Amino acid sequence: MSTNYRLRVIRAEGLQWQPSWDSKVPDPYAEGKLGDATRRTRTIMRNPSSMWDESFVFSSSNKFVILVIEVKDESVRSRDTSIGRVEIQPADLLMKVPLG
């Protein structure tokens, strides 16, 4: 039996960014991965405190699947750079959310 999970990406505040020749301010987006499925937010240009408020639905029959959420800087000239990343089992999140 498959379980659906809804990931809501609201915002990122005060991203720590190392200025480079490519960019003095990041162009962040958030990416969520669950199993083989990947979803991403839109890119917010030149803003270290970004507001997305976007939702994605993932489905998995594996109750031990890992949810990976990563904020990246979009780059035109090179590979996108990871700004931050977290890995967690959705079941761990569900135990922390009050019902009702």
CSV table of N, CA and C in Angstrom, one decimal:
chain,number,residue,atom,x,y,z
A,1,MET,N,0.8,-1.2,0.0
A,1,MET,CA,0.0,0.0,0.0
A,1,MET,C,0.9,1.3,0.0
A,2,SER,N,0.6,2.2,-0.8
A,2,SER,CA,1.3,3.4,-1.0
A,2,SER,C,0.8,4.5,-0.1
A,3,THR,N,1.7,5.3,0.4
A,3,THR,CA,1.3,6.5,1.3
A,3,THR,C,1.7,7.7,0.5
A,4,ASN,N,0.8,8.7,0.6
A,4,ASN,CA,1.1,10.0,0.0
A,4,ASN,C,1.6,11.0,1.1
A,5,TYR,N,2.6,11.8,0.7
A,5,TYR,CA,3.2,12.8,1.6
A,5,TYR,C,3.1,14.1,0.9
A,6,ARG,N,2.7,15.1,1.6
A,6,ARG,CA,2.7,16.5,1.1
A,6,ARG,C,3.8,17.3,1.7
A,7,LEU,N,4.7,17.8,0.9
A,7,LEU,CA,5.8,18.6,1.4
A,7,LEU,C,5.5,20.1,1.0
A,8,ARG,N,5.4,20.9,2.1
A,8,ARG,CA,5.2,22.4,1.8
A,8,ARG,C,6.5,23.1,2.1
A,9,VAL,N,7.0,23.7,1.1
A,9,VAL,CA,8.2,24.5,1.3
A,9,VAL,C,7.8,26.0,1.4
A,10,ILE,N,8.0,26.5,2.6
A,10,ILE,CA,7.5,27.9,2.9
A,10,ILE,C,8.6,28.9,2.6
A,11,ARG,N,9.7,28.9,3.3
A,11,ARG,CA,10.7,29.9,3.1
A,11,ARG,C,12.1,29.5,3.6
A,12,ALA,N,13.1,30.3,3.2
A,12,ALA,CA,14.4,30.1,3.8
A,12,ALA,C,14.9,31.5,4.2
A,13,GLU,N,15.4,31.6,5.4
A,13,GLU,CA,15.8,32.9,5.9
A,13,GLU,C,17.3,33.0,6.2
A,14,GLY,N,17.9,34.1,5.8
A,14,GLY,CA,19.3,34.3,6.2
A,14,GLY,C,20.3,33.2,5.7
A,15,LEU,N,20.1,32.8,4.5
A,15,LEU,CA,21.0,31.7,4.0
A,15,LEU,C,22.4,32.2,4.1
A,16,GLN,N,23.3,31.3,4.6
A,16,GLN,CA,24.7,31.6,4.7
A,16,GLN,C,25.3,31.4,3.3
A,17,TRP,N,25.9,32.4,2.7
A,17,TRP,CA,26.4,32.3,1.3
A,17,TRP,C,27.8,32.9,1.2
A,18,GLN,N,28.6,32.1,0.6
A,18,GLN,CA,30.0,32.6,0.4
A,18,GLN,C,30.0,33.2,-1.0
A,19,PRO,N,30.2,34.6,-1.1
A,19,PRO,CA,30.2,35.2,-2.4
A,19,PRO,C,31.3,34.7,-3.3
A,20,SER,N,31.0,34.6,-4.5
A,20,SER,CA,32.0,34.0,-5.5
A,20,SER,C,32.1,34.9,-6.7
A,21,TRP,N,32.9,34.6,-7.6
A,21,TRP,CA,33.0,35.4,-8.9
A,21,TRP,C,31.7,35.2,-9.7
A,22,ASP,N,31.0,34.1,-9.4
A,22,ASP,CA,29.8,33.8,-10.2
A,22,ASP,C,28.6,34.6,-9.6
A,23,SER,N,28.6,34.8,-8.3
A,23,SER,CA,27.4,35.5,-7.7
A,23,SER,C,27.7,36.0,-6.3
A,24,LYS,N,27.4,37.3,-6.1
A,24,LYS,CA,27.5,37.9,-4.8
A,24,LYS,C,26.4,37.5,-3.9
A,25,VAL,N,25.2,37.3,-4.5
A,25,VAL,CA,24.0,36.9,-3.7
A,25,VAL,C,23.4,35.7,-4.4
A,26,PRO,N,22.9,34.7,-3.6
A,26,PRO,CA,22.4,33.4,-4.2
A,26,PRO,C,21.1,33.6,-4.9
A,27,ASP,N,20.9,32.7,-5.8
A,27,ASP,CA,19.6,32.6,-6.6
A,27,ASP,C,19.0,31.2,-6.1
A,28,PRO,N,18.4,31.2,-4.9
A,28,PRO,CA,18.1,29.9,-4.3
A,28,PRO,C,16.8,29.3,-4.8
A,29,TYR,N,16.8,27.9,-4.8
A,29,TYR,CA,15.6,27.1,-5.0
A,29,TYR,C,15.7,26.0,-4.0
A,30,ALA,N,14.5,25.4,-3.7
A,30,ALA,CA,14.5,24.2,-2.8
A,30,ALA,C,14.1,23.0,-3.7
A,31,GLU,N,14.8,21.9,-3.3
A,31,GLU,CA,14.5,20.6,-4.0
A,31,GLU,C,14.2,19.5,-3.0
A,32,GLY,N,13.1,18.8,-3.3
A,32,GLY,CA,12.7,17.7,-2.4
A,32,GLY,C,12.8,16.4,-3.2
A,33,LYS,N,13.4,15.3,-2.6
A,33,LYS,CA,13.5,14.0,-3.2
A,33,LYS,C,13.0,13.0,-2.2
A,34,LEU,N,12.1,12.1,-2.7
A,34,LEU,CA,11.6,11.0,-2.0
A,34,LEU,C,11.6,9.8,-2.9
A,35,GLY,N,12.5,8.8,-2.6
A,35,GLY,CA,12.7,7.7,-3.5
A,35,GLY,C,13.2,8.2,-4.8
A,36,ASP,N,12.5,7.8,-5.9
A,36,ASP,CA,13.0,8.2,-7.3
A,36,ASP,C,12.4,9.5,-7.7
A,37,ALA,N,11.4,10.1,-6.9
A,37,ALA,CA,10.8,11.3,-7.3
A,37,ALA,C,11.5,12.6,-6.8
A,38,THR,N,11.6,13.6,-7.7
A,38,THR,CA,12.3,14.8,-7.4
A,38,THR,C,11.3,16.0,-7.7
A,39,ARG,N,11.2,16.9,-6.8
A,39,ARG,CA,10.4,18.1,-7.1
A,39,ARG,C,11.2,19.3,-6.7
A,40,ARG,N,11.0,20.4,-7.4
A,40,ARG,CA,11.7,21.7,-7.0
A,40,ARG,C,10.8,22.9,-7.1
A,41,THR,N,11.2,23.9,-6.3
A,41,THR,CA,10.5,25.1,-6.3
A,41,THR,C,11.0,26.0,-7.5
A,42,ARG,N,10.4,27.1,-7.6
A,42,ARG,CA,10.9,28.1,-8.6
A,42,ARG,C,12.2,28.7,-8.0
A,43,THR,N,13.0,29.3,-8.8
A,43,THR,CA,14.2,30.0,-8.3
A,43,THR,C,13.8,31.5,-8.0
A,44,ILE,N,14.3,31.9,-6.8
A,44,ILE,CA,14.1,33.3,-6.4
A,44,ILE,C,15.5,34.0,-6.7
A,45,MET,N,15.4,34.9,-7.5
A,45,MET,CA,16.7,35.6,-8.0
A,45,MET,C,17.2,36.6,-6.9
A,46,ARG,N,18.5,36.4,-6.6
A,46,ARG,CA,19.2,37.3,-5.8
A,46,ARG,C,18.6,37.7,-4.5
A,47,ASN,N,18.3,36.6,-3.7
A,47,ASN,CA,17.6,36.8,-2.4
A,47,ASN,C,18.0,35.7,-1.4
A,48,PRO,N,18.8,36.1,-0.4
A,48,PRO,CA,19.2,35.1,0.6
A,48,PRO,C,18.0,34.7,1.6
A,49,SER,N,16.9,35.5,1.6
A,49,SER,CA,15.7,35.2,2.4
A,49,SER,C,14.5,35.0,1.5
A,50,SER,N,14.4,33.8,1.0
A,50,SER,CA,13.4,33.5,-0.1
A,50,SER,C,12.1,33.0,0.5
A,51,MET,N,11.0,33.4,-0.2
A,51,MET,CA,9.6,32.9,0.1
A,51,MET,C,9.1,32.1,-1.1
A,52,TRP,N,8.8,30.8,-0.9
A,52,TRP,CA,8.3,30.0,-2.0
A,52,TRP,C,6.8,29.7,-1.7
A,53,ASP,N,6.5,29.2,-0.6
A,53,ASP,CA,5.1,28.7,-0.3
A,53,ASP,C,4.6,27.8,-1.4
A,54,GLU,N,5.3,26.8,-1.7
A,54,GLU,CA,4.9,25.8,-2.7
A,54,GLU,C,4.7,24.4,-2.1
A,55,SER,N,3.8,23.6,-2.6
A,55,SER,CA,3.6,22.3,-2.1
A,55,SER,C,3.8,21.2,-3.2
A,56,PHE,N,4.2,20.1,-2.7
A,56,PHE,CA,4.5,19.0,-3.6
A,56,PHE,C,3.9,17.7,-3.0
A,57,VAL,N,3.4,16.8,-3.8
A,57,VAL,CA,3.0,15.5,-3.3
A,57,VAL,C,3.9,14.4,-3.7
A,58,PHE,N,4.3,13.6,-2.8
A,58,PHE,CA,5.2,12.4,-3.1
A,58,PHE,C,4.4,11.2,-2.7
A,59,SER,N,4.7,10.0,-3.3
A,59,SER,CA,4.1,8.8,-2.9
A,59,SER,C,5.1,7.7,-2.8
A,60,SER,N,5.0,6.9,-1.7
A,60,SER,CA,5.9,5.8,-1.5
A,60,SER,C,5.3,4.6,-0.8
A,61,SER,N,5.6,3.4,-1.1
A,61,SER,CA,5.1,2.3,-0.4
A,61,SER,C,6.2,1.8,0.6
A,62,ASN,N,7.3,2.4,0.6
A,62,ASN,CA,8.4,2.1,1.5
A,62,ASN,C,8.3,3.0,2.8
A,63,LYS,N,8.0,2.4,3.9
A,63,LYS,CA,7.8,3.3,5.1
A,63,LYS,C,9.1,3.7,5.7
A,64,PHE,N,10.2,3.2,5.2
A,64,PHE,CA,11.6,3.6,5.6
A,64,PHE,C,12.3,4.6,4.6
A,65,VAL,N,11.5,5.0,3.7
A,65,VAL,CA,12.1,5.9,2.6
A,65,VAL,C,12.6,7.2,3.3
A,66,ILE,N,13.6,7.8,2.7
A,66,ILE,CA,14.2,9.0,3.2
A,66,ILE,C,13.8,10.2,2.4
A,67,LEU,N,13.4,11.3,3.0
A,67,LEU,CA,13.0,12.5,2.4
A,67,LEU,C,14.3,13.4,2.4
A,68,VAL,N,14.7,13.9,1.3
A,68,VAL,CA,15.9,14.8,1.2
A,68,VAL,C,15.4,16.1,0.8
A,69,ILE,N,15.7,17.2,1.6
A,69,ILE,CA,15.3,18.5,1.2
A,69,ILE,C,16.6,19.3,1.1
A,70,GLU,N,16.8,19.9,0.0
A,70,GLU,CA,18.1,20.7,-0.2
A,70,GLU,C,17.8,22.0,-0.8
A,71,VAL,N,18.5,23.0,-0.3
A,71,VAL,CA,18.4,24.4,-0.9
A,71,VAL,C,19.7,24.6,-1.7
A,72,LYS,N,19.5,25.0,-3.0
A,72,LYS,CA,20.6,25.1,-3.9
A,72,LYS,C,20.6,26.5,-4.5
A,73,ASP,N,21.8,26.9,-4.9
A,73,ASP,CA,22.0,28.2,-5.7
A,73,ASP,C,22.0,27.8,-7.2
A,74,GLU,N,21.1,28.4,-7.9
A,74,GLU,CA,21.1,28.1,-9.4
A,74,GLU,C,22.2,28.9,-10.1
A,75,SER,N,22.9,28.2,-10.9
A,75,SER,CA,24.0,28.9,-11.6
A,75,SER,C,23.9,28.6,-13.1
A,76,VAL,N,24.1,29.6,-13.9
A,76,VAL,CA,24.0,29.5,-15.3
A,76,VAL,C,25.4,29.0,-15.8
A,77,ARG,N,26.5,29.4,-15.2
A,77,ARG,CA,27.8,29.0,-15.7
A,77,ARG,C,28.4,27.7,-15.2
A,78,SER,N,27.9,27.2,-14.1
A,78,SER,CA,28.4,26.0,-13.5
A,78,SER,C,27.3,25.2,-12.8
A,79,ARG,N,27.8,24.1,-12.2
A,79,ARG,CA,26.8,23.2,-11.5
A,79,ARG,C,26.2,24.0,-10.3
A,80,ASP,N,24.9,23.7,-10.1
A,80,ASP,CA,24.2,24.4,-9.0
A,80,ASP,C,24.9,24.0,-7.7
A,81,THR,N,25.0,24.9,-6.7
A,81,THR,CA,25.8,24.7,-5.5
A,81,THR,C,24.8,24.5,-4.3
A,82,SER,N,25.1,23.5,-3.5
A,82,SER,CA,24.2,23.2,-2.4
A,82,SER,C,24.5,24.2,-1.3
A,83,ILE,N,23.4,24.8,-0.7
A,83,ILE,CA,23.6,25.8,0.4
A,83,ILE,C,23.3,25.1,1.7
A,84,GLY,N,22.4,24.1,1.7
A,84,GLY,CA,22.0,23.4,2.9
A,84,GLY,C,21.2,22.2,2.5
A,85,ARG,N,21.2,21.1,3.4
A,85,ARG,CA,20.6,19.9,3.1
A,85,ARG,C,20.1,19.2,4.4
A,86,VAL,N,19.0,18.5,4.4
A,86,VAL,CA,18.5,17.7,5.5
A,86,VAL,C,17.9,16.4,4.9
A,87,GLU,N,18.2,15.3,5.7
A,87,GLU,CA,17.6,14.0,5.3
A,87,GLU,C,16.8,13.5,6.5
A,88,ILE,N,15.6,13.1,6.3
A,88,ILE,CA,14.7,12.6,7.4
A,88,ILE,C,13.7,11.6,6.9
A,89,GLN,N,13.3,10.7,7.7
A,89,GLN,CA,12.2,9.8,7.4
A,89,GLN,C,10.9,10.5,7.6
A,90,PRO,N,10.0,10.5,6.6
A,90,PRO,CA,8.7,11.1,6.8
A,90,PRO,C,7.9,10.7,8.1
A,91,ALA,N,8.1,9.4,8.5
A,91,ALA,CA,7.5,8.9,9.7
A,91,ALA,C,8.0,9.7,10.9
A,92,ASP,N,9.2,10.1,11.0
A,92,ASP,CA,9.7,10.9,12.1
A,92,ASP,C,9.1,12.3,12.1
A,93,LEU,N,8.8,12.9,11.0
A,93,LEU,CA,8.1,14.1,10.9
A,93,LEU,C,6.6,14.0,11.4
A,94,LEU,N,6.0,12.9,11.0
A,94,LEU,CA,4.6,12.7,11.4
A,94,LEU,C,4.4,12.5,12.9
A,95,MET,N,5.4,12.0,13.5
A,95,MET,CA,5.3,11.8,15.0
A,95,MET,C,5.4,13.1,15.7
A,96,LYS,N,6.0,14.1,15.1
A,96,LYS,CA,6.2,15.4,15.7
A,96,LYS,C,5.0,16.4,15.5
A,97,VAL,N,4.1,16.1,14.5
A,97,VAL,CA,3.0,17.0,14.2
A,97,VAL,C,1.8,16.6,15.0
A,98,PRO,N,1.3,17.6,15.8
A,98,PRO,CA,0.1,17.3,16.6
A,98,PRO,C,-1.1,17.1,15.7
A,99,LEU,N,-2.0,16.2,16.0
A,99,LEU,CA,-3.2,15.9,15.2
A,99,LEU,C,-4.3,16.8,15.7
A,100,GLY,N,-5.1,17.2,14.7
A,100,GLY,CA,-6.3,18.0,15.1
A,100,GLY,C,-6.3,19.4,14.7
